[in-house]
mmCIF file of C-alpha atoms in Angstrom:
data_model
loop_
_atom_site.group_PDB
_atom_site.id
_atom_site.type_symbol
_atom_site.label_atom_id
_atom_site.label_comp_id
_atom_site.label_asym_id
_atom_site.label_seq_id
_atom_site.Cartn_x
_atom_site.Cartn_y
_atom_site.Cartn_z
ATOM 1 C CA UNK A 13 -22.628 -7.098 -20.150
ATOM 2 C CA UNK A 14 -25.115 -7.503 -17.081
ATOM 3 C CA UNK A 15 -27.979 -5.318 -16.942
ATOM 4 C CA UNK A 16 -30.745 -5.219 -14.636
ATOM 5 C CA UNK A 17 -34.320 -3.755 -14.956
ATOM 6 C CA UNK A 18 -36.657 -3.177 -12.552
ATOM 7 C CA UNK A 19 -40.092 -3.259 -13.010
ATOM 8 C CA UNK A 20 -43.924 -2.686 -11.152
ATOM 9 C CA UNK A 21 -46.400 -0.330 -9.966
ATOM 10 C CA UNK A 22 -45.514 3.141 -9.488
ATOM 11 C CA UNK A 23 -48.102 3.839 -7.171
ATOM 12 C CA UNK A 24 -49.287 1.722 -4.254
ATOM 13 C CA UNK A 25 -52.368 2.469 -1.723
ATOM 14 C CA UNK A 26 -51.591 2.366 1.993
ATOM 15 C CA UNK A 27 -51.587 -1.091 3.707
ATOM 16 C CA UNK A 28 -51.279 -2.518 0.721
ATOM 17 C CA UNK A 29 -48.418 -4.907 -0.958
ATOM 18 C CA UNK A 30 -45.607 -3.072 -3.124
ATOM 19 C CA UNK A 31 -44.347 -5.594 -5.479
ATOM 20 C CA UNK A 32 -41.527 -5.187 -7.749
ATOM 21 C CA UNK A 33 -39.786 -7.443 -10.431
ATOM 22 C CA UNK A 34 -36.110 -7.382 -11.035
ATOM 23 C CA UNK A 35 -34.804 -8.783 -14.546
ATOM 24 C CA UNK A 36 -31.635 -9.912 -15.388
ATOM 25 C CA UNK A 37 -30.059 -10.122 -18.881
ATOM 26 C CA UNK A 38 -26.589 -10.570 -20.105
ATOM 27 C CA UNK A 39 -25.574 -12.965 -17.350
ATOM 28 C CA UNK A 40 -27.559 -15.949 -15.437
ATOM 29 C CA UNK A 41 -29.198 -15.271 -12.138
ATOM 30 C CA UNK A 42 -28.461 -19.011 -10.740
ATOM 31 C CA UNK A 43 -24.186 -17.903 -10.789
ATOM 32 C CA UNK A 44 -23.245 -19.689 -7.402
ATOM 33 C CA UNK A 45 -20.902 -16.954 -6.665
ATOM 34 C CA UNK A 46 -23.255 -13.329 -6.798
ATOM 35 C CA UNK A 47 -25.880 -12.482 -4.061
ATOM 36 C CA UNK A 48 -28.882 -10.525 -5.333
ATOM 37 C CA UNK A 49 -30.318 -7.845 -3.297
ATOM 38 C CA UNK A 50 -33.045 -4.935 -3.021
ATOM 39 C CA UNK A 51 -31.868 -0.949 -1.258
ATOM 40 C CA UNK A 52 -34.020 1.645 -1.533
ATOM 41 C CA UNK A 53 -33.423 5.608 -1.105
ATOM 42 C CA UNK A 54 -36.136 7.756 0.100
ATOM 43 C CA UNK A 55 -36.629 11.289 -1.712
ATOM 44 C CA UNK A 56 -33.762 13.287 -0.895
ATOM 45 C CA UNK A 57 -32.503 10.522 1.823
ATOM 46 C CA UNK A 58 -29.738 7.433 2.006
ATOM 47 C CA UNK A 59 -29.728 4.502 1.126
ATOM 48 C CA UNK A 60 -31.468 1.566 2.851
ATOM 49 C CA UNK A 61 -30.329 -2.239 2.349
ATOM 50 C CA UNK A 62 -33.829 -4.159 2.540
ATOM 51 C CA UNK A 63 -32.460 -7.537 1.957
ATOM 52 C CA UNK A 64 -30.645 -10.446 -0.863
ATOM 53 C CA UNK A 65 -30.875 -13.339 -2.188
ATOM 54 C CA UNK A 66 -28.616 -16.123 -3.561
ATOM 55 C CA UNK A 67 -28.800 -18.621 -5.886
ATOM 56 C CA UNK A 68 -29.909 -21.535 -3.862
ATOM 57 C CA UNK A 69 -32.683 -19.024 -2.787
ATOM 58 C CA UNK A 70 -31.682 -18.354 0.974
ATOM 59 C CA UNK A 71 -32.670 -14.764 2.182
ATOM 60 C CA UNK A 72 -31.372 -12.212 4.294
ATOM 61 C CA UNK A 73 -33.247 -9.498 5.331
ATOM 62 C CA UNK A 74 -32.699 -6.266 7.247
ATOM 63 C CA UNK A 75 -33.615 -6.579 10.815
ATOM 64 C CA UNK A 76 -35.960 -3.725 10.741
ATOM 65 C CA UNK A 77 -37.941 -4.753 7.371
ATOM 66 C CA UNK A 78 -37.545 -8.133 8.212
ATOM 67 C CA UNK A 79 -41.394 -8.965 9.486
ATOM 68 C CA UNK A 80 -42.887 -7.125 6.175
ATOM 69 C CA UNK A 81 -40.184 -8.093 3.366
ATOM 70 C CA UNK A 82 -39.967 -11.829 0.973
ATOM 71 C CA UNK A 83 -37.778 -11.198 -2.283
ATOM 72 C CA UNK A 84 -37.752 -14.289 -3.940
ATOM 73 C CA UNK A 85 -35.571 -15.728 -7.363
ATOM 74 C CA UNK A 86 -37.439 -17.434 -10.594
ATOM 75 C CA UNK A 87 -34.458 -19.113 -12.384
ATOM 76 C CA UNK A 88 -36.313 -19.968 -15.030
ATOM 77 C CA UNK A 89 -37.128 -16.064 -15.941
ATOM 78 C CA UNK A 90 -33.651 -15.443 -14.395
ATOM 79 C CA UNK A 91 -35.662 -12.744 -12.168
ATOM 80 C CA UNK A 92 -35.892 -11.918 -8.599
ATOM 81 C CA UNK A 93 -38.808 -10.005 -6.883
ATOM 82 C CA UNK A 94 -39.446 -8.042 -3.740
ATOM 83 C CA UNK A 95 -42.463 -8.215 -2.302
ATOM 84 C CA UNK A 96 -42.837 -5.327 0.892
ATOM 85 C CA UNK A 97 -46.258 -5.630 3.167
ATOM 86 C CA UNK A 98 -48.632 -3.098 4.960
ATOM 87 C CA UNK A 99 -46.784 0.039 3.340
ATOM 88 C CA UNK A 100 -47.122 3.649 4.644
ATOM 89 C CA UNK A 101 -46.188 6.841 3.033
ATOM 90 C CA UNK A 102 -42.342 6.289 4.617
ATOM 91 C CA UNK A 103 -41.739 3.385 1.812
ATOM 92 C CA UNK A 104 -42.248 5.493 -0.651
ATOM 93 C CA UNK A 105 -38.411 5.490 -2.354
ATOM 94 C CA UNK A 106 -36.594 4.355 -5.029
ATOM 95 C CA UNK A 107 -36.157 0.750 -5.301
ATOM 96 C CA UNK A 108 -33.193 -0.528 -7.000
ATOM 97 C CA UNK A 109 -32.122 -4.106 -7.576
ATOM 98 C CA UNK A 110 -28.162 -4.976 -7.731
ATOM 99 C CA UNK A 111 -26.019 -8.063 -7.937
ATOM 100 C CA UNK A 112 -22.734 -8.331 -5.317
ATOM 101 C CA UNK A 113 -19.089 -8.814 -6.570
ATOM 102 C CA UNK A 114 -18.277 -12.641 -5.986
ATOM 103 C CA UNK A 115 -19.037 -12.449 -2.715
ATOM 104 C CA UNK A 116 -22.313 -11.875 -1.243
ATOM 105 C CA UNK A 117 -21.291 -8.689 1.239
ATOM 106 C CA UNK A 118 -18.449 -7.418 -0.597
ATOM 107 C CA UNK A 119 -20.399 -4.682 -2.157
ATOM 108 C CA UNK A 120 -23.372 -4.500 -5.088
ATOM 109 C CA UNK A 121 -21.232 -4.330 -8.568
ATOM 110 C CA UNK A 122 -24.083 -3.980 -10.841
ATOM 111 C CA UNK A 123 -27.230 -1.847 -10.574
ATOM 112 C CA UNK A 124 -30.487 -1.408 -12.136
ATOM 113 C CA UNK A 125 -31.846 2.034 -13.098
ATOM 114 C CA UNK A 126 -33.821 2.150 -10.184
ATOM 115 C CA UNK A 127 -37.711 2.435 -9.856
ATOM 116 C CA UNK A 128 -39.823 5.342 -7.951
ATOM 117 C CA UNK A 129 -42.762 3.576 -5.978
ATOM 118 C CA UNK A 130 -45.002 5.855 -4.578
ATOM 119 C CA UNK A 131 -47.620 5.190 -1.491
ATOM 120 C CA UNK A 132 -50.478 6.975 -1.846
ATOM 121 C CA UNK A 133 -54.191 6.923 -1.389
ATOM 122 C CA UNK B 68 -28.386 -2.138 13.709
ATOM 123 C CA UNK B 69 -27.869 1.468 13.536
ATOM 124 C CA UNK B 70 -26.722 3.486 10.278
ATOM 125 C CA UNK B 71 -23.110 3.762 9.752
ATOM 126 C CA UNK B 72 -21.797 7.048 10.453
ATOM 127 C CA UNK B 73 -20.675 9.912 8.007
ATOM 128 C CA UNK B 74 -19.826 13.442 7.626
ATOM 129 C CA UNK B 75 -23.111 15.436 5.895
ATOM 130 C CA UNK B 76 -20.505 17.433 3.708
ATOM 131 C CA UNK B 77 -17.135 17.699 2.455
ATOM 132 C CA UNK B 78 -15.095 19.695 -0.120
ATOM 133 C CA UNK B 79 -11.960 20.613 -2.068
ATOM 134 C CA UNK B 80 -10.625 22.521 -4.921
ATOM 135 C CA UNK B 81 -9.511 20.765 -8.099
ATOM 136 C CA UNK B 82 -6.290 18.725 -7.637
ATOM 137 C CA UNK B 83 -6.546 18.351 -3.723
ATOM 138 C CA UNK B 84 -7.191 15.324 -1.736
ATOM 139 C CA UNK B 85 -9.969 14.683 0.469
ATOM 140 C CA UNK B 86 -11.302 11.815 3.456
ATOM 141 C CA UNK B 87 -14.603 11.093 3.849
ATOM 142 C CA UNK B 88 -15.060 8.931 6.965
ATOM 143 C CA UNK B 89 -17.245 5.918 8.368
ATOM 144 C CA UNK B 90 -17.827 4.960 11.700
ATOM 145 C CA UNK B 91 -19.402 2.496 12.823
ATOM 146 C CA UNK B 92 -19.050 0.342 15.712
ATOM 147 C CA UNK B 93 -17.413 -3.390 16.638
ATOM 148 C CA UNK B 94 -20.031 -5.327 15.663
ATOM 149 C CA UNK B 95 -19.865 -4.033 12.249
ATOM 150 C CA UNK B 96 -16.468 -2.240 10.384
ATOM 151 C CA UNK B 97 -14.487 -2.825 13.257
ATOM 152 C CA UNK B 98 -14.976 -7.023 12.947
ATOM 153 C CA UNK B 99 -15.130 -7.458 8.976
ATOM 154 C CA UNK B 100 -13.091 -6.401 6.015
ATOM 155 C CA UNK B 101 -16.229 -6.060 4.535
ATOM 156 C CA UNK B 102 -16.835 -2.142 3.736
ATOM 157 C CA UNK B 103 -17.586 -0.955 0.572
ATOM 158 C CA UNK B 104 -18.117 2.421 -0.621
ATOM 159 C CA UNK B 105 -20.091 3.906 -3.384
ATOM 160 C CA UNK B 106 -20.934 7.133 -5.710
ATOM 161 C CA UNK B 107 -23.987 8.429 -6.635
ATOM 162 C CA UNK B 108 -24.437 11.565 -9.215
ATOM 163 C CA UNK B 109 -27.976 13.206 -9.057
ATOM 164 C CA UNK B 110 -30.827 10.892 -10.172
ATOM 165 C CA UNK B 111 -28.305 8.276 -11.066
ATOM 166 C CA UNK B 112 -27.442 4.964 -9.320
ATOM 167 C CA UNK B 113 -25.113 4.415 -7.068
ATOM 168 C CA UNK B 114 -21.766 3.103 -8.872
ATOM 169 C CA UNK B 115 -19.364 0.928 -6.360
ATOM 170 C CA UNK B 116 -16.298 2.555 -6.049
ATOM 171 C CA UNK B 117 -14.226 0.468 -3.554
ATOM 172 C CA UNK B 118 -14.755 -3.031 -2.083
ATOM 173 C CA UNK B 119 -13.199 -5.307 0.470
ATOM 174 C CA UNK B 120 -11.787 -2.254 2.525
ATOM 175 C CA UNK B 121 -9.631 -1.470 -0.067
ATOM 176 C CA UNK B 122 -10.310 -3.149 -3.611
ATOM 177 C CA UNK B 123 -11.158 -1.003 -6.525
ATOM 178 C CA UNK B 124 -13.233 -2.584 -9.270
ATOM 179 C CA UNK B 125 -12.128 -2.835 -12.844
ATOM 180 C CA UNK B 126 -12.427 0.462 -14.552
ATOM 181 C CA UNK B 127 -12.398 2.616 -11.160
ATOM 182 C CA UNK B 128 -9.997 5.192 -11.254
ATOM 183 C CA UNK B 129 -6.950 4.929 -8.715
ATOM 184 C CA UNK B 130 -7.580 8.293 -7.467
ATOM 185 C CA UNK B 131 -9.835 6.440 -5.084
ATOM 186 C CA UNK B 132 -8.513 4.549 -2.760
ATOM 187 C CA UNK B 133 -10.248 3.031 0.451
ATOM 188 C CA UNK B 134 -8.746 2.132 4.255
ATOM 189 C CA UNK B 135 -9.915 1.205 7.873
ATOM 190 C CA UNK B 136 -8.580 1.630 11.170
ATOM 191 C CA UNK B 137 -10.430 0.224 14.012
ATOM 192 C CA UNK B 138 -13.985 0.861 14.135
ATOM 193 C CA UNK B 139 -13.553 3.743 10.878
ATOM 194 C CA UNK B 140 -13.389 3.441 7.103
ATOM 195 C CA UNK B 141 -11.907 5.900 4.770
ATOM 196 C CA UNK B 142 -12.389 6.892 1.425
ATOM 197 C CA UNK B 143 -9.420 9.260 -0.037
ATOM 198 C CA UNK B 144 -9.959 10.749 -3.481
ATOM 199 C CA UNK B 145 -6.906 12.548 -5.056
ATOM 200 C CA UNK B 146 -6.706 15.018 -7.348
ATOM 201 C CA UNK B 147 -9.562 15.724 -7.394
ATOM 202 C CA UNK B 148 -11.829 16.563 -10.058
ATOM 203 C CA UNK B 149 -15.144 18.485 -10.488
ATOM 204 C CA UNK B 150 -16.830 14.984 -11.802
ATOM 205 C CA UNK B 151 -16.187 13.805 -8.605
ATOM 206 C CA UNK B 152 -19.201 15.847 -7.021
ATOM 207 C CA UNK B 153 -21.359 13.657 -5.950
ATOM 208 C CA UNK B 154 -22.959 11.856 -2.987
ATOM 209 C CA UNK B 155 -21.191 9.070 -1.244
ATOM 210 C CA UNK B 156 -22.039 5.949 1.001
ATOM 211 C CA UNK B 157 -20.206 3.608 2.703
ATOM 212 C CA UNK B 158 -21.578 0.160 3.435
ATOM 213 C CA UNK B 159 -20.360 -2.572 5.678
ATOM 214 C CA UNK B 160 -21.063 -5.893 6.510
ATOM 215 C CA UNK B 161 -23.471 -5.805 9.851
ATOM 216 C CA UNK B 162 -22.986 -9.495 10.964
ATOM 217 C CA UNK B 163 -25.920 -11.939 11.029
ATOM 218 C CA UNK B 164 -25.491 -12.146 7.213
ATOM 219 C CA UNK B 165 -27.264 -8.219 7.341
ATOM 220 C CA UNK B 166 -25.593 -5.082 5.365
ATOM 221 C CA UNK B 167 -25.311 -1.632 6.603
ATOM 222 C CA UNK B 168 -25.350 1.537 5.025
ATOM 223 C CA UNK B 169 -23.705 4.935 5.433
ATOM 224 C CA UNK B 170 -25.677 8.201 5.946
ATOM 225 C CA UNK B 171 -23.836 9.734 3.092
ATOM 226 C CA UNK B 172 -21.567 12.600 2.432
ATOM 227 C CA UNK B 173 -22.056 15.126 -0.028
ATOM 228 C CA UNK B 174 -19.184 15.811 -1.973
ATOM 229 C CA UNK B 175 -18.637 19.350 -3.506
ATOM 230 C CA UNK B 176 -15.780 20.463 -5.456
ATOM 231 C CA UNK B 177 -15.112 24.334 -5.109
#
């Protein structure tokens, strides 16, 4: 069964670089059918699609993330990462990882746990 | 690309049927069968519920069933149950190889 796992700081300082690991078991992340992608939920707020992945490593982002945001695949750990610049308190969320059904906007079929990163001085 | 658009609340008893609805515009639900639509208990992550419009994945209950007319999506849960309290978020495909998400509707179950 797939699982994912995120993982990385809980706490990052203002303009500085959140970055956060995403590890996949039970399944390989270089499947040419499954997008991989990054949403993250604010305290008490909706949730956000930041951006994917796919197994030839092309990347989509959301428009309005797009200038900060990289997430990036290592087939060889069968991981993806996120990587989010100059954060402000207004990242601070829950960041989950998630793979899509076979197709890469049909909808996210598997989730991690999700991770609380926190921007603070 | 502006959030999809959803009702901040709905509810039902136990064994009634309820719509939660999605609008968003033609650019987005209205040119793709590409909404999806997804649960979320407290502190829990989200679980996909429908896909493709209309698709349930394996293990989904067919009380849930999904639909789209025009620029709207619809979720329908019947008989419904108390488990079924939770949030929920539709998602569609934004064009430009982008995803957009629902505002979410919380789901309460009198």
């Amino acid at each position: 069964q797939l699982q994912l796992q995120e993982s990385g700081p809980g706490l990052v300082k203002p303009s500085e670089t959140l970055s956060l690991t995403c590890t996949v078991s039970g399944g390989s992340i270089s499947s040419r059918s499954h997008y991989w992608g990054w949403i993250r939920q604010p305290p008490g707020k909706g949730l956000e699609w930041m951006g994917s992945i796919n197994y030839s490593g092309s990347t989509y982002y959301n428009p309005s993330l797009k200038s900060r945001v990289t997430i990036s695949v290592d087939t060889s750990k069968n991981q993806f990462s996120l990587r989010l610049s100059s954060v402000t308190a207004a990242d601070t969320a829950v960041y989950y990882c998630a793979k899509t059904t076979t197709d890469g906007y049909s909808g996210y079929l598997s989730w991690g746990q999700g991770t609380l990163v926190t921007v603070s001085s | 690309q502006s959030a999809l658009t959803q009702p901040a609340s709905v509810s039902g008893s136990p064994g009634q049927s309820i719509t939660i609805s999605c609008t968003g515009t033609s650019s987005d639900v209205g040119s793709y069968n590409l909404v999806s639509w997804y649960q979320q208990h407290p502190g829990k992550a989200p679980k996909l519920m429908i896909y493709d419009v209309s698709k349930r994945p394996s293990g989904v209950s067919n009380r849930f069933s999904g639909s789209k007319s025009g620029n709207t999506a619809s979720l329908t849960i019947s008989g419904l149950q108390a488990e079924d309290e939770a949030d929920y978020y539709c998602c569609s495909y934004g064009g430009g190889s982008t995803l957009v998400f629902g505002g979410g509707t919380k789901l309460t179950v009198l």
